[in-house]
mmCIF file of N, CA and C in Angstrom:
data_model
loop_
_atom_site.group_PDB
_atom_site.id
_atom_site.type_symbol
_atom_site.label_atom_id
_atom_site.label_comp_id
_atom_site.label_asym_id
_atom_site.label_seq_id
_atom_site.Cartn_x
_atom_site.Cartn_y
_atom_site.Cartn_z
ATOM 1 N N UNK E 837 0.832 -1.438 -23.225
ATOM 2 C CA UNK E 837 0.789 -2.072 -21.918
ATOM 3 C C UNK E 837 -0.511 -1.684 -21.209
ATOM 4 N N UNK E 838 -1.300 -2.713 -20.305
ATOM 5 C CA UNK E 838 -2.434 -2.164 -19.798
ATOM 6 C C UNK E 838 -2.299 -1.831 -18.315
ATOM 7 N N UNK E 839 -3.135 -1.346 -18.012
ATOM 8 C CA UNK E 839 -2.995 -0.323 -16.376
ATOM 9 C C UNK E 839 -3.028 -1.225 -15.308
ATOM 10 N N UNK E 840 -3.266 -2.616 -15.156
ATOM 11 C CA UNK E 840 -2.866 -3.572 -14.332
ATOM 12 C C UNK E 840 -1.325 -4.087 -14.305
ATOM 13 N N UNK E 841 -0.414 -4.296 -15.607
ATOM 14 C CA UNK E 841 0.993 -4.311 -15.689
ATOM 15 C C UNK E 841 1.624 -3.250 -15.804
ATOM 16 N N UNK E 842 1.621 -2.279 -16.230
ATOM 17 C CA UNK E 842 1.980 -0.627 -15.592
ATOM 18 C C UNK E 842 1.992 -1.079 -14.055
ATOM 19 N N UNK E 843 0.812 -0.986 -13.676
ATOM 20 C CA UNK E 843 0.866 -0.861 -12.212
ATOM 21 C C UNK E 843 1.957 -1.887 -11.251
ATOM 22 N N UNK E 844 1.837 -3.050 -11.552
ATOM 23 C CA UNK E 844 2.457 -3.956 -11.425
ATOM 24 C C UNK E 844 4.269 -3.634 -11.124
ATOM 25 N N UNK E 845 4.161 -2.989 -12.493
ATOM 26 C CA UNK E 845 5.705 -2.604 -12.126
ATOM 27 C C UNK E 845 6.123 -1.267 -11.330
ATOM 28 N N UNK E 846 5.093 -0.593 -11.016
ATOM 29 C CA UNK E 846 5.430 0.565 -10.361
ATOM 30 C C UNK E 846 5.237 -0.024 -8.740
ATOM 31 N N UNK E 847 4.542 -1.089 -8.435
ATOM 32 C CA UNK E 847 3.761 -1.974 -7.031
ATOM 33 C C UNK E 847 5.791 -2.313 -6.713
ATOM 34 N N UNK E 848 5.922 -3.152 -7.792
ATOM 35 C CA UNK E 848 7.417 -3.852 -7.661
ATOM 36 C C UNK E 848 8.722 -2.308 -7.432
ATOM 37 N N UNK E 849 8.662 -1.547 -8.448
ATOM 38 C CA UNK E 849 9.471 -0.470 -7.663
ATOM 39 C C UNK E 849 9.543 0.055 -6.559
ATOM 40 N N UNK E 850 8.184 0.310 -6.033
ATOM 41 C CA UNK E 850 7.765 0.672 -4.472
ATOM 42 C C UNK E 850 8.409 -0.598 -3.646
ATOM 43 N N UNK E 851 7.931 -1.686 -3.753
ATOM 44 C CA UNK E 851 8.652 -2.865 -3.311
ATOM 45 C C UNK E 851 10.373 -2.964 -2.550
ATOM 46 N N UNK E 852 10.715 -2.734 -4.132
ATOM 47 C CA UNK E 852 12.289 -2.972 -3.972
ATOM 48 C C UNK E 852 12.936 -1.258 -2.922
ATOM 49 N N UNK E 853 11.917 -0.104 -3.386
ATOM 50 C CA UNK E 853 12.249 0.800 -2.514
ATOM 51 C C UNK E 853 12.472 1.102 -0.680
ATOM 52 N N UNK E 854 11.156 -0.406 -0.863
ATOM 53 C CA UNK E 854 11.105 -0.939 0.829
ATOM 54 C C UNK E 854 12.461 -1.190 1.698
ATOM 55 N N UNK E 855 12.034 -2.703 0.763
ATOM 56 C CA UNK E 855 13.249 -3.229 0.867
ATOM 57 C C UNK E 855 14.798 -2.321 0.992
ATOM 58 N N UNK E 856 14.901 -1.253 0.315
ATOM 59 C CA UNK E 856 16.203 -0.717 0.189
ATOM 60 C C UNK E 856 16.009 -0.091 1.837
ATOM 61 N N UNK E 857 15.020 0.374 2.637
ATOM 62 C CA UNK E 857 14.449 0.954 3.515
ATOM 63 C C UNK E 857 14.245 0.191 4.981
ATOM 64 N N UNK E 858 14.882 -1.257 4.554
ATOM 65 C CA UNK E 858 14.971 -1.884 5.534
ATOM 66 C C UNK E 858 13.610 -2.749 5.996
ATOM 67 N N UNK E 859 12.342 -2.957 4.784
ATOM 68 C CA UNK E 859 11.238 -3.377 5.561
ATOM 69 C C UNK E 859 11.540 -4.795 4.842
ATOM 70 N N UNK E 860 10.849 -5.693 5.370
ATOM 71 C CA UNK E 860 10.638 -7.369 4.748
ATOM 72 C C UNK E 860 9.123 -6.918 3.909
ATOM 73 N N UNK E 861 9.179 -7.602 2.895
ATOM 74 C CA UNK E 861 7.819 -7.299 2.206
ATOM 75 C C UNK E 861 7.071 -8.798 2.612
ATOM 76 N N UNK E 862 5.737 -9.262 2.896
ATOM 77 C CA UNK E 862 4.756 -9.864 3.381
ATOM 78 C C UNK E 862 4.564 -10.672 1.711
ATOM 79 N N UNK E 863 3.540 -9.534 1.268
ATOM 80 C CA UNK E 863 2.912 -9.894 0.416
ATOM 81 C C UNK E 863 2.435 -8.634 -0.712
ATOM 82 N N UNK E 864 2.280 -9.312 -1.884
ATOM 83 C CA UNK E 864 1.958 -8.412 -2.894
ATOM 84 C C UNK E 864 0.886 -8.375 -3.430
ATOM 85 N N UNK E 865 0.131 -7.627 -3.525
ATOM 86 C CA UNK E 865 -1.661 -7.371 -4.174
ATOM 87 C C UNK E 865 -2.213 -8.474 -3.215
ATOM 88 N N UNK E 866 -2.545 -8.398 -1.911
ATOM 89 C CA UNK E 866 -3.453 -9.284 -1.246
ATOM 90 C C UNK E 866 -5.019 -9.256 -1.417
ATOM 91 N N UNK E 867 -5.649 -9.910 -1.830
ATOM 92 C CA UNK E 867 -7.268 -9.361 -2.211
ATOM 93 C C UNK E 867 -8.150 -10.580 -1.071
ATOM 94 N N UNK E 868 -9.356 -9.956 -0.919
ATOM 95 C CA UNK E 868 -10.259 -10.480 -0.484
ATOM 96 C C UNK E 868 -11.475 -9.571 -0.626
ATOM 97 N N UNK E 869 -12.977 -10.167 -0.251
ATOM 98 C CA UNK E 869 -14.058 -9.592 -0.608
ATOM 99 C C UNK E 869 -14.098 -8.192 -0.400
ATOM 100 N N UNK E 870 -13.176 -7.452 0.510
ATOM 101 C CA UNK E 870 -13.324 -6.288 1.408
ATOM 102 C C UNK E 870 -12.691 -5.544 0.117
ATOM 103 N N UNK E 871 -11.490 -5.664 -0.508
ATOM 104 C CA UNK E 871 -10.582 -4.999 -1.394
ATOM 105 C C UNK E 871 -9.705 -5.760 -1.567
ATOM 106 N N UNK E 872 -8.256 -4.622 -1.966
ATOM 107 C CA UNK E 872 -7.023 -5.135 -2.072
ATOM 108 C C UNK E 872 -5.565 -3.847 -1.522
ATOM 109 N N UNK E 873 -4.589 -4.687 -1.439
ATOM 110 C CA UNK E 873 -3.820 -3.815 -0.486
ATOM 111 C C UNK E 873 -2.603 -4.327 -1.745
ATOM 112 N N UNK E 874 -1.964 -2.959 -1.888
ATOM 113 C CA UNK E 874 -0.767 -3.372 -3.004
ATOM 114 C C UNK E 874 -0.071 -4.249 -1.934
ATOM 115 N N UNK E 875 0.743 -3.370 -1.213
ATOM 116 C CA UNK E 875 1.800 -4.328 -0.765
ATOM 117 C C UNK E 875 1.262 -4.207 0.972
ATOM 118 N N UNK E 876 2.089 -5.567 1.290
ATOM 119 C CA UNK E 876 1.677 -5.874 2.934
ATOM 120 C C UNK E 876 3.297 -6.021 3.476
ATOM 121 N N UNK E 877 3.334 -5.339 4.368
ATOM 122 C CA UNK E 877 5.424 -5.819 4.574
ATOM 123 C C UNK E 877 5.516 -5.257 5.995
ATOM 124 N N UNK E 878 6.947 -5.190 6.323
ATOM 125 C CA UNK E 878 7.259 -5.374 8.111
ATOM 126 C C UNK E 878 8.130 -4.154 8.059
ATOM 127 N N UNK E 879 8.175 -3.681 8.939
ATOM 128 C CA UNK E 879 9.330 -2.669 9.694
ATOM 129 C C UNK E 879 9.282 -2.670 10.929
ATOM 130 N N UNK E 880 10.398 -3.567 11.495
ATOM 131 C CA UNK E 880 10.228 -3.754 13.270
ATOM 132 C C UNK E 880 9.342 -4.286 13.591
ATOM 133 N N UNK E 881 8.533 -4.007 14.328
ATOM 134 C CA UNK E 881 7.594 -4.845 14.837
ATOM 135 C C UNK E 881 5.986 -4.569 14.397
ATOM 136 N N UNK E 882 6.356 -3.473 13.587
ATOM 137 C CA UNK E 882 5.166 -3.305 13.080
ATOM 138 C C UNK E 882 4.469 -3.960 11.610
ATOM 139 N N UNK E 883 3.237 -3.805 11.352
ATOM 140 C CA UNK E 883 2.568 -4.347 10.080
ATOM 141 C C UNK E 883 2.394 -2.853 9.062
ATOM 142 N N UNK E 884 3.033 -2.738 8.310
ATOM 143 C CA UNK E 884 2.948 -1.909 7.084
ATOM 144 C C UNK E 884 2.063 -2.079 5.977
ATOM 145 N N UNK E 885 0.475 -1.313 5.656
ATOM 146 C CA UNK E 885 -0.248 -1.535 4.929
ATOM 147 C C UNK E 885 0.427 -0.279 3.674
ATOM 148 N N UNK E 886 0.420 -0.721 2.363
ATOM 149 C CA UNK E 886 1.076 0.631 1.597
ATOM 150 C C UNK E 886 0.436 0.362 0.592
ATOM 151 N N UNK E 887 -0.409 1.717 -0.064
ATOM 152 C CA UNK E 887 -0.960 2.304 -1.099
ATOM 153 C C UNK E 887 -0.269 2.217 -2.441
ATOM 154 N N UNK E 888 -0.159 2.027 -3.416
ATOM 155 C CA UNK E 888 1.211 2.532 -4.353
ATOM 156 C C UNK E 888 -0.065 3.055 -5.416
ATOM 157 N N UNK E 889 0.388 4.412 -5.849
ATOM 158 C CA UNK E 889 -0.227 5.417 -6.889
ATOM 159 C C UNK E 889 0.645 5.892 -7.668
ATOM 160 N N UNK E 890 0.346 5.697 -9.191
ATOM 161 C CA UNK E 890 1.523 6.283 -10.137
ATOM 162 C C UNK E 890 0.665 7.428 -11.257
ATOM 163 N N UNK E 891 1.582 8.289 -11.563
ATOM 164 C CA UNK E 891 0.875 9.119 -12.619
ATOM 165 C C UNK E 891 1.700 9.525 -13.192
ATOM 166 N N UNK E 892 1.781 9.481 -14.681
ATOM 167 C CA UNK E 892 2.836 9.558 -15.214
ATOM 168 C C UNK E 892 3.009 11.611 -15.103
ATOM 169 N N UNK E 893 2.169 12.116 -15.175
ATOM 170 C CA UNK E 893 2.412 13.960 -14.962
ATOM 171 C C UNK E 893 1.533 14.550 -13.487
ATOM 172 N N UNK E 894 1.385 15.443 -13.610
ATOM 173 C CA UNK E 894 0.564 16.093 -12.356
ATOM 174 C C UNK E 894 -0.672 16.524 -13.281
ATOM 175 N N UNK E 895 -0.765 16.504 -14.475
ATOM 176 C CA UNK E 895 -1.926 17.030 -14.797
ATOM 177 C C UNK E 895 -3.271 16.283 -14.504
ATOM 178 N N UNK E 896 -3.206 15.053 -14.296
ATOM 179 C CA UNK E 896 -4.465 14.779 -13.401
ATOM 180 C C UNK E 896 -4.576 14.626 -12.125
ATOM 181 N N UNK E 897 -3.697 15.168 -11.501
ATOM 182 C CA UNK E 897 -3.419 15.094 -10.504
ATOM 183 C C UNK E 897 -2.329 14.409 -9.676
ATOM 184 N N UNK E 898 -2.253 15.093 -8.270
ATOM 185 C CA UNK E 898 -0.888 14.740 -7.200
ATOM 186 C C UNK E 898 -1.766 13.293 -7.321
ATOM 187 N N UNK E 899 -0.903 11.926 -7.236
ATOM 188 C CA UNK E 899 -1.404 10.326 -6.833
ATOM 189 C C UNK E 899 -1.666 10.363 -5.485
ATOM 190 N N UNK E 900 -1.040 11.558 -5.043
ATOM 191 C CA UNK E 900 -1.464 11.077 -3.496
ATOM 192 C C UNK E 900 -3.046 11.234 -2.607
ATOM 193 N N UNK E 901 -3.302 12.014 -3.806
ATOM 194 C CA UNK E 901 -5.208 12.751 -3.504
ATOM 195 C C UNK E 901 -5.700 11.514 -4.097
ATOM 196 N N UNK E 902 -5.227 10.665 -4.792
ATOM 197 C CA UNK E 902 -5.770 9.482 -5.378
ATOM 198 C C UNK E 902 -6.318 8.516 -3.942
ATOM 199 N N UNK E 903 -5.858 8.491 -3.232
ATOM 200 C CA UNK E 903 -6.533 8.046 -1.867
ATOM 201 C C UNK E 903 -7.414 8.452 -1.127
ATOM 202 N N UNK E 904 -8.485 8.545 -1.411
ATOM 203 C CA UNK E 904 -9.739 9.441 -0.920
ATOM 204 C C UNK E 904 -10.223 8.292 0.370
ATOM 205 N N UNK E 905 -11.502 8.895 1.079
ATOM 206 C CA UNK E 905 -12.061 8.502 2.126
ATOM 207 C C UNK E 905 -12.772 6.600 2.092
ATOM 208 N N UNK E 906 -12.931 6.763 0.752
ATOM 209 C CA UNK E 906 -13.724 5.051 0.310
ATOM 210 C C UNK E 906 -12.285 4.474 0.183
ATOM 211 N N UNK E 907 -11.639 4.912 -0.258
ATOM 212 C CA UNK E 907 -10.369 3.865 -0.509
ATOM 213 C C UNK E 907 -9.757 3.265 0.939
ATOM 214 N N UNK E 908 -9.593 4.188 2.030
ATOM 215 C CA UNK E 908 -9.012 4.333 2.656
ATOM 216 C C UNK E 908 -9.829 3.305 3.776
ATOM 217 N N UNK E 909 -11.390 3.154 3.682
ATOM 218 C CA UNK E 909 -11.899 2.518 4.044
ATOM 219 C C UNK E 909 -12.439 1.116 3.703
ATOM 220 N N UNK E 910 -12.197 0.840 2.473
ATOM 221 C CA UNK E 910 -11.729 -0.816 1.922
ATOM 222 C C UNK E 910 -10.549 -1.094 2.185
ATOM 223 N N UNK E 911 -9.281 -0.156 2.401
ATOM 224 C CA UNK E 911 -7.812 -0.857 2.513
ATOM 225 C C UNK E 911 -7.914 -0.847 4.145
ATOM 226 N N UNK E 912 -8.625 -0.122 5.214
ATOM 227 C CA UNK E 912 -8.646 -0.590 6.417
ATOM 228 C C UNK E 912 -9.620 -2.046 6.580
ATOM 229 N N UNK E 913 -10.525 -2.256 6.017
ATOM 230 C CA UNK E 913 -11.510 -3.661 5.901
ATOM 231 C C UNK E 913 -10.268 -4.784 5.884
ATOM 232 N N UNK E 914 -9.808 -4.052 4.604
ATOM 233 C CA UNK E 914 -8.712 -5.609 4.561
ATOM 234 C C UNK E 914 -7.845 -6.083 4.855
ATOM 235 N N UNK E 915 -7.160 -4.603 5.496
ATOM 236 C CA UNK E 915 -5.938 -5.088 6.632
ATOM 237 C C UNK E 915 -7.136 -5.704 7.658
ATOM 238 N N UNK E 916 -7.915 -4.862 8.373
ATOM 239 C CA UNK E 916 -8.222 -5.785 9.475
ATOM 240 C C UNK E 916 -8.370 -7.359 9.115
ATOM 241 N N UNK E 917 -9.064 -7.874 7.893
ATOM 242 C CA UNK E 917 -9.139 -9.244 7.217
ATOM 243 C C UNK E 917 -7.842 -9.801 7.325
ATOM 244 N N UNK E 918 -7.036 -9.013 6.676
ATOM 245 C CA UNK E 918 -5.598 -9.629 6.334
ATOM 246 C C UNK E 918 -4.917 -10.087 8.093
ATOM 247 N N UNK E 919 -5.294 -9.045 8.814
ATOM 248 C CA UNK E 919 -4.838 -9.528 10.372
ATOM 249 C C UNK E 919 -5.011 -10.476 10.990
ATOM 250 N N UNK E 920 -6.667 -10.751 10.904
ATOM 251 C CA UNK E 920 -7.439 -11.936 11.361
ATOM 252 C C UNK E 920 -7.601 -13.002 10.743
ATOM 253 N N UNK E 921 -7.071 -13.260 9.442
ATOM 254 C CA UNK E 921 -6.783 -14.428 9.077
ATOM 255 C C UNK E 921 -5.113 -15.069 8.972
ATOM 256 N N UNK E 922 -4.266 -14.136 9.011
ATOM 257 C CA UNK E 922 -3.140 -14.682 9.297
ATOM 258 C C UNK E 922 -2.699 -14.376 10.942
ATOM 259 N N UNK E 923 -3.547 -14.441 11.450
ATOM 260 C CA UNK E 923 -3.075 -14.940 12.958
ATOM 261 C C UNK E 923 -2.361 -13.583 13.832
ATOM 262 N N UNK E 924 -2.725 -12.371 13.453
ATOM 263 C CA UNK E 924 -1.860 -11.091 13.960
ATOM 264 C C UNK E 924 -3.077 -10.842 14.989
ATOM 265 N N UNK E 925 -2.537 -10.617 15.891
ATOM 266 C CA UNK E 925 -3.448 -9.950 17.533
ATOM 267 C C UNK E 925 -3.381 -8.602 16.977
ATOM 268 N N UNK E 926 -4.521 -8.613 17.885
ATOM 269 C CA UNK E 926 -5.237 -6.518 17.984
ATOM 270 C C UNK E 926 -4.445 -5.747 18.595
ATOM 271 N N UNK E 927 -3.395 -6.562 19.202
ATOM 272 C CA UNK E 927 -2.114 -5.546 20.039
ATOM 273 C C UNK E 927 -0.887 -5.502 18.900
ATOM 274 N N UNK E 928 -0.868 -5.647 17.395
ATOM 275 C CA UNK E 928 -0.081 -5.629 16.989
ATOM 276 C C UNK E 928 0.000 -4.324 16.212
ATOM 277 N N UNK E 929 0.972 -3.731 16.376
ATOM 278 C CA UNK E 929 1.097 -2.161 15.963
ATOM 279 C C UNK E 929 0.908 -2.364 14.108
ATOM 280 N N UNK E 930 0.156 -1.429 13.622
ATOM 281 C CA UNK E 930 -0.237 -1.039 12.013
ATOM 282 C C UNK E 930 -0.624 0.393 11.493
ATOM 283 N N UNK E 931 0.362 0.216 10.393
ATOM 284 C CA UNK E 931 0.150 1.980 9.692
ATOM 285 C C UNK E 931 -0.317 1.500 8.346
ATOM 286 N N UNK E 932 -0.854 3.177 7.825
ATOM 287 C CA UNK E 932 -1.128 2.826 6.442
ATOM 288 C C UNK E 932 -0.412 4.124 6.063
ATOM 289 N N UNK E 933 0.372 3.279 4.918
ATOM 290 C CA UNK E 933 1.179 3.799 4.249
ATOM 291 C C UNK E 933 0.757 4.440 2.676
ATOM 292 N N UNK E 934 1.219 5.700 1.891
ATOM 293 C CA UNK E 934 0.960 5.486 0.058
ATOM 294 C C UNK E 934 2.260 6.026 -0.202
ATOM 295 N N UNK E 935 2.896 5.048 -0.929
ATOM 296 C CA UNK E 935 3.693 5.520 -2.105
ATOM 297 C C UNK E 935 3.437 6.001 -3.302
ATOM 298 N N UNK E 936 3.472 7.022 -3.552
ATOM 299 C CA UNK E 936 3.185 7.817 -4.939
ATOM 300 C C UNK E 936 4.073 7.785 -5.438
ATOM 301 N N UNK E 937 4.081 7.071 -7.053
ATOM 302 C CA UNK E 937 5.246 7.750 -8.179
ATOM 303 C C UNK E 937 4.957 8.823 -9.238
ATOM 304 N N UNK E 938 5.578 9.914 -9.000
ATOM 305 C CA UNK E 938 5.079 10.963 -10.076
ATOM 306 C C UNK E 938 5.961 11.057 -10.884
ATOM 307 N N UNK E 939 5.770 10.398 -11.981
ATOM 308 C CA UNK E 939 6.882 10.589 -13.516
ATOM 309 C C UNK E 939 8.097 9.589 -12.543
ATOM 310 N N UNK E 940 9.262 10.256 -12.536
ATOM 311 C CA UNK E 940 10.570 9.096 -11.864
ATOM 312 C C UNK E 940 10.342 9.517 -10.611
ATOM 313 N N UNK E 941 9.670 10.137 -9.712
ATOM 314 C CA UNK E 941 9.794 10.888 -8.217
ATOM 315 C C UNK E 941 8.999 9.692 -7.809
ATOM 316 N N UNK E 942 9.579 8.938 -6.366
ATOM 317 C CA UNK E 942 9.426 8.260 -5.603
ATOM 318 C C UNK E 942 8.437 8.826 -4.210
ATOM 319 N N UNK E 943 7.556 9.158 -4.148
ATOM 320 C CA UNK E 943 7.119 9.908 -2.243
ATOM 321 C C UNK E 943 6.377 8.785 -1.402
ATOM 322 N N UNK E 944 7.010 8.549 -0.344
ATOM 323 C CA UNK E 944 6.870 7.252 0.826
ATOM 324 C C UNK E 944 6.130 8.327 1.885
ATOM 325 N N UNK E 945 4.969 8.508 2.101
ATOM 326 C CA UNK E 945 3.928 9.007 2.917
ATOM 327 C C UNK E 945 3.741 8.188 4.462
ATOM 328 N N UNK E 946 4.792 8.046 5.265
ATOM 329 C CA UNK E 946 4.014 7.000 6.734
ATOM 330 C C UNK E 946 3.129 7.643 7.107
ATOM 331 N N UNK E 947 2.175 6.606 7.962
ATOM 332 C CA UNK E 947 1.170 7.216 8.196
ATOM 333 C C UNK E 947 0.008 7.966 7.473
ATOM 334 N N UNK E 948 0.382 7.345 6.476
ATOM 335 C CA UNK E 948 -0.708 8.820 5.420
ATOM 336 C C UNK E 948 -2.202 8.492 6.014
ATOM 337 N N UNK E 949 -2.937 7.682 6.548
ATOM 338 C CA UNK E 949 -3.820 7.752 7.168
ATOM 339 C C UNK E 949 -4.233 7.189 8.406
ATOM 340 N N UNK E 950 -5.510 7.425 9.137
ATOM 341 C CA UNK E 950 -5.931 6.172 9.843
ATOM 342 C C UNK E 950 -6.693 5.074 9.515
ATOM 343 N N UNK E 951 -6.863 4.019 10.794
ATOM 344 C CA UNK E 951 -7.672 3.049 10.497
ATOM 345 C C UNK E 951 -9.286 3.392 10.404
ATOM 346 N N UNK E 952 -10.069 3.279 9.309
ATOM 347 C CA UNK E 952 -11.513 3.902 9.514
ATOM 348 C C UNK E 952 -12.022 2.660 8.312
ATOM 349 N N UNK E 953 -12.718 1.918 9.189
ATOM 350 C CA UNK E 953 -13.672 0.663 9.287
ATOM 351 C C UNK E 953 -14.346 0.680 8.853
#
């Protein structure tokens, strides 16, 4: 299997984990010139941007350090993109989220960062 369908299905586990969590999911792998955002989804009134990182051990590391400062700053580019082209105002509340799967362990991080442009 290659590391785009791996991923795929770990994007869709995080997904359905939402969902079990009460969020509506938006959209899945949204891309534009800026990047791409695994998943885009709702909780209340807010816009949920979420990371999803899988590793099958810890030996290359926690997935959650997998989100460094450049990442964090293409997935804010493209939420802001993703905002301004589907019609969401600057008063609309947004987090960025990462779900890490380590081996079967699920970790839902809110907030794991800010917005940095």
């Amino acid at each position: 299997m290659n590391r785009r369908t791996v991923g795929g299905e770990y994007e869709k586990r995080a997904g359905d984990y939402l969902i079990q969590q009460g969020y509506r999911i938006l959209e899945y792998n949204f891309r534009c010139r800026s990047g791409e955002i695994d998943i885009i989804a709702e909780e209340g009134n807010s816009l949920v941007f979420a990371e999803v990182k899988y590793r099958r051990t810890a030996a290359c590391g926690n997935p959650l350090e997998a989100v460094g400062k450049r990442k964090q700053q293409s997935i804010s580019r493209t939420a802001a993109y993703y905002c301004l082209s589907h019609g969401y105002g600057t008063d609309t509340p947004c987090r960025f989220d990462v779900i890490a799967v380590l081996g079967d362990e699920l970790i839902h991080v809110k907030h794991a960062f800010e917005y940095c442009g």
